[in-house]
PDB file of C-alpha atoms and ligand atoms in Angstrom:
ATOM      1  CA  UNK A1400     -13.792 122.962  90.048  1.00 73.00           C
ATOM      2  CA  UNK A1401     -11.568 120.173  90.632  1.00 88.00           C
ATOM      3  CA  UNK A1402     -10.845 118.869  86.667  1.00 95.00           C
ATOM      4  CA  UNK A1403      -8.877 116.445  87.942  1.00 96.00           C
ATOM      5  CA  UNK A1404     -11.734 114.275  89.260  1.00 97.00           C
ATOM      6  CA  UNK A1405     -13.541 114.967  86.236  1.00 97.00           C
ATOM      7  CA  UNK A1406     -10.501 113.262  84.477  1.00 98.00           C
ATOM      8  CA  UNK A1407     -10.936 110.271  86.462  1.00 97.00           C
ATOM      9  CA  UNK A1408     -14.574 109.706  85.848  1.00 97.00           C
ATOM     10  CA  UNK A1409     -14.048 110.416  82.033  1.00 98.00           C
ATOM     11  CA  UNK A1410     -11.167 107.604  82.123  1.00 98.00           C
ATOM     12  CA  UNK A1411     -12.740 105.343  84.693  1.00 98.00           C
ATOM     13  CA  UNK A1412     -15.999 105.363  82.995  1.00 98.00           C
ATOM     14  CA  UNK A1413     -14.017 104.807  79.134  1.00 98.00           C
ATOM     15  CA  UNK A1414     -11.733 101.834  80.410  1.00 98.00           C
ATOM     16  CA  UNK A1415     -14.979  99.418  81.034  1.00 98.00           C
ATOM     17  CA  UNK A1416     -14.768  99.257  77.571  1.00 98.00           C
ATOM     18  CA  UNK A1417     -11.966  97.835  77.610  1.00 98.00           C
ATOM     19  CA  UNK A1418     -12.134  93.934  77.184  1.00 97.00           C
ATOM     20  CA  UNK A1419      -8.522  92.633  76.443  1.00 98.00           C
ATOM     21  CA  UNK A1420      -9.383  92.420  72.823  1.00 97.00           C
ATOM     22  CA  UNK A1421      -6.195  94.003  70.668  1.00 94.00           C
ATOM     23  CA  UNK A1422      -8.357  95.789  68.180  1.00 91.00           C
ATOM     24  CA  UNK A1423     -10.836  97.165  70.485  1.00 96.00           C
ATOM     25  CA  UNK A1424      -8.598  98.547  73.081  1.00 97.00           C
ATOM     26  CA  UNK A1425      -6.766  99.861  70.104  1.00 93.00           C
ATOM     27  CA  UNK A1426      -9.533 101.815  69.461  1.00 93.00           C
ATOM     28  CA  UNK A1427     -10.853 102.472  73.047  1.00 97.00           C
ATOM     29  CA  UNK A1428      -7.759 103.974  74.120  1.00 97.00           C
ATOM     30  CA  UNK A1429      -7.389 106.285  70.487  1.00 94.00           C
ATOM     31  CA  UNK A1430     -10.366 107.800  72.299  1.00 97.00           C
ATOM     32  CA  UNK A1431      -9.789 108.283  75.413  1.00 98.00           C
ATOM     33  CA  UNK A1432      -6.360 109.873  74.171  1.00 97.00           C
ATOM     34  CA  UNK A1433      -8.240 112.031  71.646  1.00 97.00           C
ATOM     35  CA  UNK A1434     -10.397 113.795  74.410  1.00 98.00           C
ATOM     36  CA  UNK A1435      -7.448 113.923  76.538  1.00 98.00           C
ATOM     37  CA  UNK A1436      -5.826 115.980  74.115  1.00 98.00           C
ATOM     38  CA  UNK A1437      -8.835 117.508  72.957  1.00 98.00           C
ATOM     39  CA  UNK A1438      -8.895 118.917  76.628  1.00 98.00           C
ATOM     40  CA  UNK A1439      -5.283 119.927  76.273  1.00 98.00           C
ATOM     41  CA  UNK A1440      -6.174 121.833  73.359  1.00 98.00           C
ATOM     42  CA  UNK A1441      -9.611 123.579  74.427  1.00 98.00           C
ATOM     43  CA  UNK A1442      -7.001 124.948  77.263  1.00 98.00           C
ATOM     44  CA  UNK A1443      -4.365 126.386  74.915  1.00 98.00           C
ATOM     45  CA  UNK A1444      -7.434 128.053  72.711  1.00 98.00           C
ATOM     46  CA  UNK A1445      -9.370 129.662  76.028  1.00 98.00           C
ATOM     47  CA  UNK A1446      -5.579 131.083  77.183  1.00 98.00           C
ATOM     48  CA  UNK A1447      -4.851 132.163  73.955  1.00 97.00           C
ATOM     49  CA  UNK A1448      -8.596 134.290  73.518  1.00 97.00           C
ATOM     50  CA  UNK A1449      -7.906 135.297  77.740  1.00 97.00           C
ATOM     51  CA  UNK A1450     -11.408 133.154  78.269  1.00 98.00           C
ATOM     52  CA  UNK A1451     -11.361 132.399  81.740  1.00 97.00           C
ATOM     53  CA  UNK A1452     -13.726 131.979  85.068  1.00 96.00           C
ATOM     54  CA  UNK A1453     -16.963 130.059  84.605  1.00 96.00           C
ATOM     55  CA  UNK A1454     -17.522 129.623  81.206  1.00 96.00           C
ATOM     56  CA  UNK A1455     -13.853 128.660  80.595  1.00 98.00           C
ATOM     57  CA  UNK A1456     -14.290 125.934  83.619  1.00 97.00           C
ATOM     58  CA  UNK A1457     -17.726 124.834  81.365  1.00 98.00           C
ATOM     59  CA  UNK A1458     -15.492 125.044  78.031  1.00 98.00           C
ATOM     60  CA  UNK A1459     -12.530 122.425  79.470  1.00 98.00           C
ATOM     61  CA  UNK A1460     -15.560 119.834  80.439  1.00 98.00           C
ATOM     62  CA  UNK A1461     -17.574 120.008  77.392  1.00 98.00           C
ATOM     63  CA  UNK A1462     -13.993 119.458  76.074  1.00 98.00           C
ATOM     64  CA  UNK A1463     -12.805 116.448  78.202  1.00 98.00           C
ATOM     65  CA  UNK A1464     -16.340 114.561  77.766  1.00 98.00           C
ATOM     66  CA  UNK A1465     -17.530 115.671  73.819  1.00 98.00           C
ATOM     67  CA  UNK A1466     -16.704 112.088  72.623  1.00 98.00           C
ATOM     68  CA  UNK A1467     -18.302 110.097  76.158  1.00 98.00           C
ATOM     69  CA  UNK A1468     -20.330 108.737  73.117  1.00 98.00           C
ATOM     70  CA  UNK A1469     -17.846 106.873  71.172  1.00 98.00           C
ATOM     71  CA  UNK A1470     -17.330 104.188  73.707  1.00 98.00           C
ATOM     72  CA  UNK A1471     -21.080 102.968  73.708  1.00 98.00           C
ATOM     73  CA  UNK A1472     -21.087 103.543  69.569  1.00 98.00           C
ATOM     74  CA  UNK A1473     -17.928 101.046  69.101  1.00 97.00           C
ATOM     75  CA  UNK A1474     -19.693  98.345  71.713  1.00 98.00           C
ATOM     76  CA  UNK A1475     -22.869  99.034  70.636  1.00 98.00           C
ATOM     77  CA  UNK A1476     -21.877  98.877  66.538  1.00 97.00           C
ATOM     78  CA  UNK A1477     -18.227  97.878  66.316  1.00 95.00           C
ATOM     79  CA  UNK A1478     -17.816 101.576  63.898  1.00 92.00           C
ATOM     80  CA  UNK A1479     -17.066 104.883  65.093  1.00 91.00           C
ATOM     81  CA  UNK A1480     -18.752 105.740  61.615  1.00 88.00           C
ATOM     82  CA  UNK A1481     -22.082 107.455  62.499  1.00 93.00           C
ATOM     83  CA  UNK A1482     -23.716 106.951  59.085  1.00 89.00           C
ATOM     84  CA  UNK A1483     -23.656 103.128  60.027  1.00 92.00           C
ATOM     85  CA  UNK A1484     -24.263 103.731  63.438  1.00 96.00           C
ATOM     86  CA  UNK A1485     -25.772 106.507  65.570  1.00 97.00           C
ATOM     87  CA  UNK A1486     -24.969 110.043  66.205  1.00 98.00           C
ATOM     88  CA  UNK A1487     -22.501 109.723  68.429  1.00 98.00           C
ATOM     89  CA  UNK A1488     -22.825 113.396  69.602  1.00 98.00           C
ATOM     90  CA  UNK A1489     -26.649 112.588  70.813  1.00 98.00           C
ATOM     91  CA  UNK A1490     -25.325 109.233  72.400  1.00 98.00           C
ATOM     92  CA  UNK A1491     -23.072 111.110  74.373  1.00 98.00           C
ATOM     93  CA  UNK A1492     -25.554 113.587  75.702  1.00 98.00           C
ATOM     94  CA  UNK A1493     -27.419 110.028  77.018  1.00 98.00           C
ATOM     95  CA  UNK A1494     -24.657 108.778  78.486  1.00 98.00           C
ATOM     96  CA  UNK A1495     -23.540 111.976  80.196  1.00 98.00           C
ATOM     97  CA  UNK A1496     -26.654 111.689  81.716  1.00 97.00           C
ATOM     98  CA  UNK A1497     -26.871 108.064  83.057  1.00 96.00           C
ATOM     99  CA  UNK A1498     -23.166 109.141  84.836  1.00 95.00           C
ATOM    100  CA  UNK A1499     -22.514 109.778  88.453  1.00 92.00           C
ATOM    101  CA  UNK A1500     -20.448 112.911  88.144  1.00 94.00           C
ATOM    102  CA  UNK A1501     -18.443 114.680  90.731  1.00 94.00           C
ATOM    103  CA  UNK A1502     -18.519 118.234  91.633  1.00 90.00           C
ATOM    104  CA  UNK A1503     -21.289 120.666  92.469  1.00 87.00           C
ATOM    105  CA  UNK A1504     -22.189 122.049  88.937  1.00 93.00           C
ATOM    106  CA  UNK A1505     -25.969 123.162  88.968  1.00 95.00           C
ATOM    107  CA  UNK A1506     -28.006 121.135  86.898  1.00 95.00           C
ATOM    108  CA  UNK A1507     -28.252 124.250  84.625  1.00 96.00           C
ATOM    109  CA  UNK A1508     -24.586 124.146  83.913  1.00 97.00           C
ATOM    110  CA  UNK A1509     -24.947 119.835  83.136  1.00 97.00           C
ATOM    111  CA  UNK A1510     -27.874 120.939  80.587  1.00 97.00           C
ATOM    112  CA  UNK A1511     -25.388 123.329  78.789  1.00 98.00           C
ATOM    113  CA  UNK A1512     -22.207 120.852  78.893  1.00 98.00           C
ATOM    114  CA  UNK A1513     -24.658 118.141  77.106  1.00 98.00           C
ATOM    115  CA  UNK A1514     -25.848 120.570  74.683  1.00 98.00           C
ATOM    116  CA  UNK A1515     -22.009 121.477  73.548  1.00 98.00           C
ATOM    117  CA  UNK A1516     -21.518 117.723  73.717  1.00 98.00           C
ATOM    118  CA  UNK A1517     -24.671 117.472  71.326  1.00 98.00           C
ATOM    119  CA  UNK A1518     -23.575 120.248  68.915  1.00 97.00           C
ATOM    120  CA  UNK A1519     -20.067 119.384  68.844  1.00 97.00           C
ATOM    121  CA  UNK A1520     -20.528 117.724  65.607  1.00 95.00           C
ATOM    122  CA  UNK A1521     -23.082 118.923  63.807  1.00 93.00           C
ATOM    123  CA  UNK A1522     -22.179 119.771  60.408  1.00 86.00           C
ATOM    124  CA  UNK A1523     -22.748 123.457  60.641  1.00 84.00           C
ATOM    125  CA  UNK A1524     -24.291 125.400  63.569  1.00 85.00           C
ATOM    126  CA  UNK A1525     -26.558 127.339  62.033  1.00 77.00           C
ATOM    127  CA  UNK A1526     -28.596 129.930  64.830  1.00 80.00           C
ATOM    128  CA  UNK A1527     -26.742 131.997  67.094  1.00 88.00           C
ATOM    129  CA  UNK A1528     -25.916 130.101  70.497  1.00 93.00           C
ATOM    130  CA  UNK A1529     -26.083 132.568  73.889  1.00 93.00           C
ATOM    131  CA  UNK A1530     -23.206 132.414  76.263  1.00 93.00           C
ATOM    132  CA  UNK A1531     -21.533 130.731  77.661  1.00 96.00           C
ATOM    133  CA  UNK A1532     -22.567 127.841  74.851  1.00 97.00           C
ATOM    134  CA  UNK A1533     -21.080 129.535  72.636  1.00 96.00           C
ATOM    135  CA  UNK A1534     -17.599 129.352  73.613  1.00 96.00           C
ATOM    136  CA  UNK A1535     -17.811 126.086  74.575  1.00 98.00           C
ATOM    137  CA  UNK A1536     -19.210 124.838  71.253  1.00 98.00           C
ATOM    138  CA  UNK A1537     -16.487 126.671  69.145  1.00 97.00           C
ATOM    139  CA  UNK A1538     -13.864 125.871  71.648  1.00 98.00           C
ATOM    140  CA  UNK A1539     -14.605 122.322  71.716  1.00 98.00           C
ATOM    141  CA  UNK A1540     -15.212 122.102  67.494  1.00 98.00           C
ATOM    142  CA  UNK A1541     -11.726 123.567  67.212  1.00 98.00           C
ATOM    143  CA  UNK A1542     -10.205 121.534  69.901  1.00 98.00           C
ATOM    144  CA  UNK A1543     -11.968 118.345  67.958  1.00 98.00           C
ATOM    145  CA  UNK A1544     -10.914 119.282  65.090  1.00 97.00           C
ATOM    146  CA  UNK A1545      -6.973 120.119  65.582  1.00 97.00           C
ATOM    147  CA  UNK A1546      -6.712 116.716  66.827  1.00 97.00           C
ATOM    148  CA  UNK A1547      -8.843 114.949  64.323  1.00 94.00           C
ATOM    149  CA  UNK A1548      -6.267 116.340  61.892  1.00 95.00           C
ATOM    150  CA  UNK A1549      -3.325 115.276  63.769  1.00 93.00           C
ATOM    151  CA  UNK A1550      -5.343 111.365  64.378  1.00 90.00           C
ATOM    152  CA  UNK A1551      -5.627 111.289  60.408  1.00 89.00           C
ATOM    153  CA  UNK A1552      -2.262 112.034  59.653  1.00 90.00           C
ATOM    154  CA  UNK A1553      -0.708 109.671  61.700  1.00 86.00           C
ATOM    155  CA  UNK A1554      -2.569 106.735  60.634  1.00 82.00           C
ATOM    156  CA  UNK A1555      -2.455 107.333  56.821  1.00 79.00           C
ATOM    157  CA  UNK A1556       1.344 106.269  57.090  1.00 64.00           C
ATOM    158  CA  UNK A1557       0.416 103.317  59.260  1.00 64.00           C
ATOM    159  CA  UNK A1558      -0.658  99.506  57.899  1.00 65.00           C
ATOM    160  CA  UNK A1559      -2.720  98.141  60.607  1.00 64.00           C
ATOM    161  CA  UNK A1560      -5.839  96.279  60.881  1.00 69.00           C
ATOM    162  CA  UNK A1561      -7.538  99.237  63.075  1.00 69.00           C
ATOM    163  CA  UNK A1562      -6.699 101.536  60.399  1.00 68.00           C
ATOM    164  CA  UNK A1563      -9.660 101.495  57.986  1.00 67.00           C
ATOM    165  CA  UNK A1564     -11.978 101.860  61.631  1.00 68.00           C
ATOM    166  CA  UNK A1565     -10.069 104.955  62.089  1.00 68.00           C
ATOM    167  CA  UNK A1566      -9.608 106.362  58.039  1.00 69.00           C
ATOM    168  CA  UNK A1567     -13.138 105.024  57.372  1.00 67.00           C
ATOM    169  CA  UNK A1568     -12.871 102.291  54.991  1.00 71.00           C
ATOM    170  CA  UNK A1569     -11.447 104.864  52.200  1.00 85.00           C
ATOM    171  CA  UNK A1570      -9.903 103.686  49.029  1.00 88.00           C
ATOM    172  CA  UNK A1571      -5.720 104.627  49.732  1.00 86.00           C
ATOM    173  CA  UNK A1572      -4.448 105.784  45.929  1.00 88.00           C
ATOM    174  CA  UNK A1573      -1.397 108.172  46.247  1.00 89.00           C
ATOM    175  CA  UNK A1574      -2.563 109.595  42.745  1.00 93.00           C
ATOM    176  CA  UNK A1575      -6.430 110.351  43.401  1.00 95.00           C
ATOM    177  CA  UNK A1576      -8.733 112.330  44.663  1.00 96.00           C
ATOM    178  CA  UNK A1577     -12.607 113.378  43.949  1.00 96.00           C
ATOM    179  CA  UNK A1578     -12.937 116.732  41.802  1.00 96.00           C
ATOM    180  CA  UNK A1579     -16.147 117.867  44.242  1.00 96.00           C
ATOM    181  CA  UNK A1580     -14.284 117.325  47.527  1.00 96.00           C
ATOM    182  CA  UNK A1581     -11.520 120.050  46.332  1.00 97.00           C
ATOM    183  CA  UNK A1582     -13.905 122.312  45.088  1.00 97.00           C
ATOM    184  CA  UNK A1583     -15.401 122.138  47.998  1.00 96.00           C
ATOM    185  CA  UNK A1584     -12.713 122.715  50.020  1.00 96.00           C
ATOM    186  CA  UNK A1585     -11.283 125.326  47.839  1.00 97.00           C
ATOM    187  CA  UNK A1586     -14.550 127.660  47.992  1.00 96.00           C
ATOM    188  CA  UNK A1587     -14.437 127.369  51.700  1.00 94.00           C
ATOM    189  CA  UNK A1588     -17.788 125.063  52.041  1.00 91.00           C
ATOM    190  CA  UNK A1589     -18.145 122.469  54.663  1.00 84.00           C
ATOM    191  CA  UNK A1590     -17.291 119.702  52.693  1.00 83.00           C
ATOM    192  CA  UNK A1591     -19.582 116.220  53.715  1.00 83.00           C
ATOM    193  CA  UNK A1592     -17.896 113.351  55.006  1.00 83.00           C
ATOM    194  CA  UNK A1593     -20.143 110.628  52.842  1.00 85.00           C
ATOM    195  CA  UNK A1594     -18.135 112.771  49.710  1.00 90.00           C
ATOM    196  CA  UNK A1595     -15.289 111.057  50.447  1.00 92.00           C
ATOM    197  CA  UNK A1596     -14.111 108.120  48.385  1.00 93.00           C
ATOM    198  CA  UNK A1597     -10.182 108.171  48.592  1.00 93.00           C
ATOM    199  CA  UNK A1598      -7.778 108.912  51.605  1.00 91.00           C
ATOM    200  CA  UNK A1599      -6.439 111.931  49.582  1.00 94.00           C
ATOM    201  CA  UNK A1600     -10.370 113.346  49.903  1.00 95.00           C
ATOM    202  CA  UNK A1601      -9.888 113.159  53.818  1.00 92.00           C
ATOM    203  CA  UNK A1602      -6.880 115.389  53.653  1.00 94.00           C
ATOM    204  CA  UNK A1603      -7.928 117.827  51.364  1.00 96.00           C
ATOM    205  CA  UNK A1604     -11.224 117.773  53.857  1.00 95.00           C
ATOM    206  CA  UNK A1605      -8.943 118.205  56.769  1.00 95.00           C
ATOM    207  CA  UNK A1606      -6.933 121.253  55.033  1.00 97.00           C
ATOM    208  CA  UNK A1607     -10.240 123.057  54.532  1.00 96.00           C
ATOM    209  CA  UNK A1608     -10.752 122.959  58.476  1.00 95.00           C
ATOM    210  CA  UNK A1609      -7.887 125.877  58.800  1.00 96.00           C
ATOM    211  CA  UNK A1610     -11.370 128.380  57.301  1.00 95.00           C
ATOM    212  CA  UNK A1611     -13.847 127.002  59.977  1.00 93.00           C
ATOM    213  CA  UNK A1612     -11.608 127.520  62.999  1.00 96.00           C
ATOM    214  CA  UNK A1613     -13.287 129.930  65.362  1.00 96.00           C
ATOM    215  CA  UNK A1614     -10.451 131.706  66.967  1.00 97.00           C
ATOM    216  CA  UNK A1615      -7.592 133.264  65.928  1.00 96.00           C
ATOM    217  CA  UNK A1616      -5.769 130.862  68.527  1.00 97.00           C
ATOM    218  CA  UNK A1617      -7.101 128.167  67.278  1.00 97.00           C
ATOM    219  CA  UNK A1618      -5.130 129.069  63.945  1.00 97.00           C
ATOM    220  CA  UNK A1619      -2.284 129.535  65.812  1.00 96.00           C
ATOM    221  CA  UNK A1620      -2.126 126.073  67.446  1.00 97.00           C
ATOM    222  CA  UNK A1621      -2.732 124.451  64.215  1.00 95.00           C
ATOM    223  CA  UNK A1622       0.554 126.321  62.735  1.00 95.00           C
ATOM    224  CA  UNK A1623       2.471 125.577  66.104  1.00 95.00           C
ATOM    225  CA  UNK A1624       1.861 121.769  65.477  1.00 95.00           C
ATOM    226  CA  UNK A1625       2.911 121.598  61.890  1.00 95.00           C
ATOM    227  CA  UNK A1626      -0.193 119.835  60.620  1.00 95.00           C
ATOM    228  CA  UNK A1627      -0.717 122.126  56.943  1.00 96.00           C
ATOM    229  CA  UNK A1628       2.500 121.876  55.660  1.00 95.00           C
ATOM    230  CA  UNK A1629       2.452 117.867  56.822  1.00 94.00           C
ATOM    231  CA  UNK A1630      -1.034 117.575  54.728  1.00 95.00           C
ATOM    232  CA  UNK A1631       0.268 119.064  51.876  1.00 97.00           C
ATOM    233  CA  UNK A1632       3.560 116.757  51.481  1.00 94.00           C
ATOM    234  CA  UNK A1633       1.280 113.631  50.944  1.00 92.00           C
ATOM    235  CA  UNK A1634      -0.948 115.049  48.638  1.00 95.00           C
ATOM    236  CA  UNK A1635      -0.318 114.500  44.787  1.00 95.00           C
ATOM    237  CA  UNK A1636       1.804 117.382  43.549  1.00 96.00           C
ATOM    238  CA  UNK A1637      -0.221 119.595  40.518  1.00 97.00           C
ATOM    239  CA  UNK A1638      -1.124 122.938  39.891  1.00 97.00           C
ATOM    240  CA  UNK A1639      -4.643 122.517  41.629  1.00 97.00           C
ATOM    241  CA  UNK A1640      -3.039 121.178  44.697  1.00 98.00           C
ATOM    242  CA  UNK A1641      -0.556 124.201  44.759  1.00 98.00           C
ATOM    243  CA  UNK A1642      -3.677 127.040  44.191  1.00 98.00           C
ATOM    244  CA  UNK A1643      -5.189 125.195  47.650  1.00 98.00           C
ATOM    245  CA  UNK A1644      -2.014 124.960  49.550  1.00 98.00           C
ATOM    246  CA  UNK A1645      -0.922 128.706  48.509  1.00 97.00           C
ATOM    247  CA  UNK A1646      -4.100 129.645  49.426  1.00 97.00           C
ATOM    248  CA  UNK A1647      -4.559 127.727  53.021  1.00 97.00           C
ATOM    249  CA  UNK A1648      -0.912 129.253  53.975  1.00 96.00           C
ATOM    250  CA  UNK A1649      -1.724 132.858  52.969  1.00 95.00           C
ATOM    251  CA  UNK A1650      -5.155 132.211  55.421  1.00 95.00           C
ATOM    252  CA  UNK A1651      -2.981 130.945  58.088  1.00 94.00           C
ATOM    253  CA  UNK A1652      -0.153 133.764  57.552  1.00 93.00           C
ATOM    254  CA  UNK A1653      -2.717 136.588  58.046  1.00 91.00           C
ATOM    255  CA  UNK A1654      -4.300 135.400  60.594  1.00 88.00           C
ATOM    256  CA  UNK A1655      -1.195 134.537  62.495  1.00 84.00           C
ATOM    257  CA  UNK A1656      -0.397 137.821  62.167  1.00 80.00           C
ATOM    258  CA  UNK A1657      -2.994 139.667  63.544  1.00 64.00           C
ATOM    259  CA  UNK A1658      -2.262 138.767  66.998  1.00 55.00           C
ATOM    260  CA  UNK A1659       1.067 137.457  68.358  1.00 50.00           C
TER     261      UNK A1659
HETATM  262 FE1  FE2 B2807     -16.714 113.559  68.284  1.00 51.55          FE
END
């Protein structure tokens, strides 16, 4: 399969969104950089677990077009928040389908792609998926989520008028942050997005990720990138704070040590 074809389609198809508008290409291109990356990572996860051949080849597009949907969301509704908008997972599966695509990938293998695509957001997935859906859906959830976590942290520091599209409107108080969200996180539960009420809730959301991850090289990348022990130095400094952080480190130590 020739990914780099793919690649142009994905970006071809994402810069019509592009209308010379500051804000919105702002935006537009934050997304077409995130599944980029997202690709990049899906990569480093399927060497790291030695997944290769077909379902590997499956895994890297399910990775490079998970977000297709974001670019019809943001035209469509102006948010890339899909409580105010639409899933954006299900708009992508559309999309995917209205698109000439290149390559000879049975119509089988299309059907599977747009179901990761579908499920790569869902809150939890909750049935066993068969193979090879299965590695693409937890490849492409870690993938997302490694460089959602990297996204947030770079913007918190920012003052921009694209920010709140991209923190989600939430209320920026170095001090605060909501008593469910960290026992939430804390007790290892997938904590709810609509919880949120101050930036320091989307961090300690993001730390929880680290007991959701898939693979064990999944773990690893998130270590190799530095993104836990950034989290941690914005968050207020108390005992509670220190319990989650000792905690999250002690997950990531063991599990980095289980495989090199
Ligand atoms: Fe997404």
């Amino acid at each position: 399969m020739d990914l780099s074809r793919h690649i142009e389609t994905f970006t071809a198809f994402a810069a019509q969104y592009l209308t010379g508008n500051q804000k919105n290409d702002y935006l537009i291109q934050l997304k077409i950089d995130h599944s980029l990356r997202v690709l990049d990572n899906a990569r480093a996860i399927l060497d790291g677990e030695n997944i290769s051949g077909h379902s590997a080849c499956l895994t890297r597009l399910a990775a490079l077009y998970h977000d297709i949907g974001r670019f019809p969301q943001y035209a469509r509704y102006g948010t890339y928040k899909d409580a105010d908008s639409t899933n954006h997972g299900r708009l992508g599966v559309l999309t995917l389908r209205e698109l000439d695509l290149p390559g000879k990938l049975t119509d089988r293998d299309w059907r599977t792609i747009r179901a990761a695509v579908a499920l790569h957001n869902v809150k939890d997935i909750r049935s066993e998926l068969s193979a090879p859906l299965s590695t693409m859906v937890k490849t492409v959830r870690d993938a997302d989520k490694i460089d959602i976590y990297e996204v947030i942290l770079d913007h918190l520091g920012q003052d921009s008028e694209t920010k709140p599209v991209v923190i989600h409107s939430l209320v920026e108080n170095p001090d605060r942050y909501s008593d469910t969200v960290y026992r939430m996180v804390f007790s290892e539960k997938t904590c709810d997005y609509n919880l949120m009420r101050y930036t320091n809730d989307f961090i300690l959301l993001i730390t929880g990720w680290i007991f959701t991850l898939n693979f064990t090289a999944s773990v690893h990348l998130l270590a190799q990138k530095n993104l836990v022990e950034r989290a941690f130095s914005i968050l207020p400094k108390n005992d509670r704070i220190q319990s989650l952080e000792n905690k999250v480190l002690k997950f990531m130590h063991y599990k980095t040590l289980s495989t090199p």
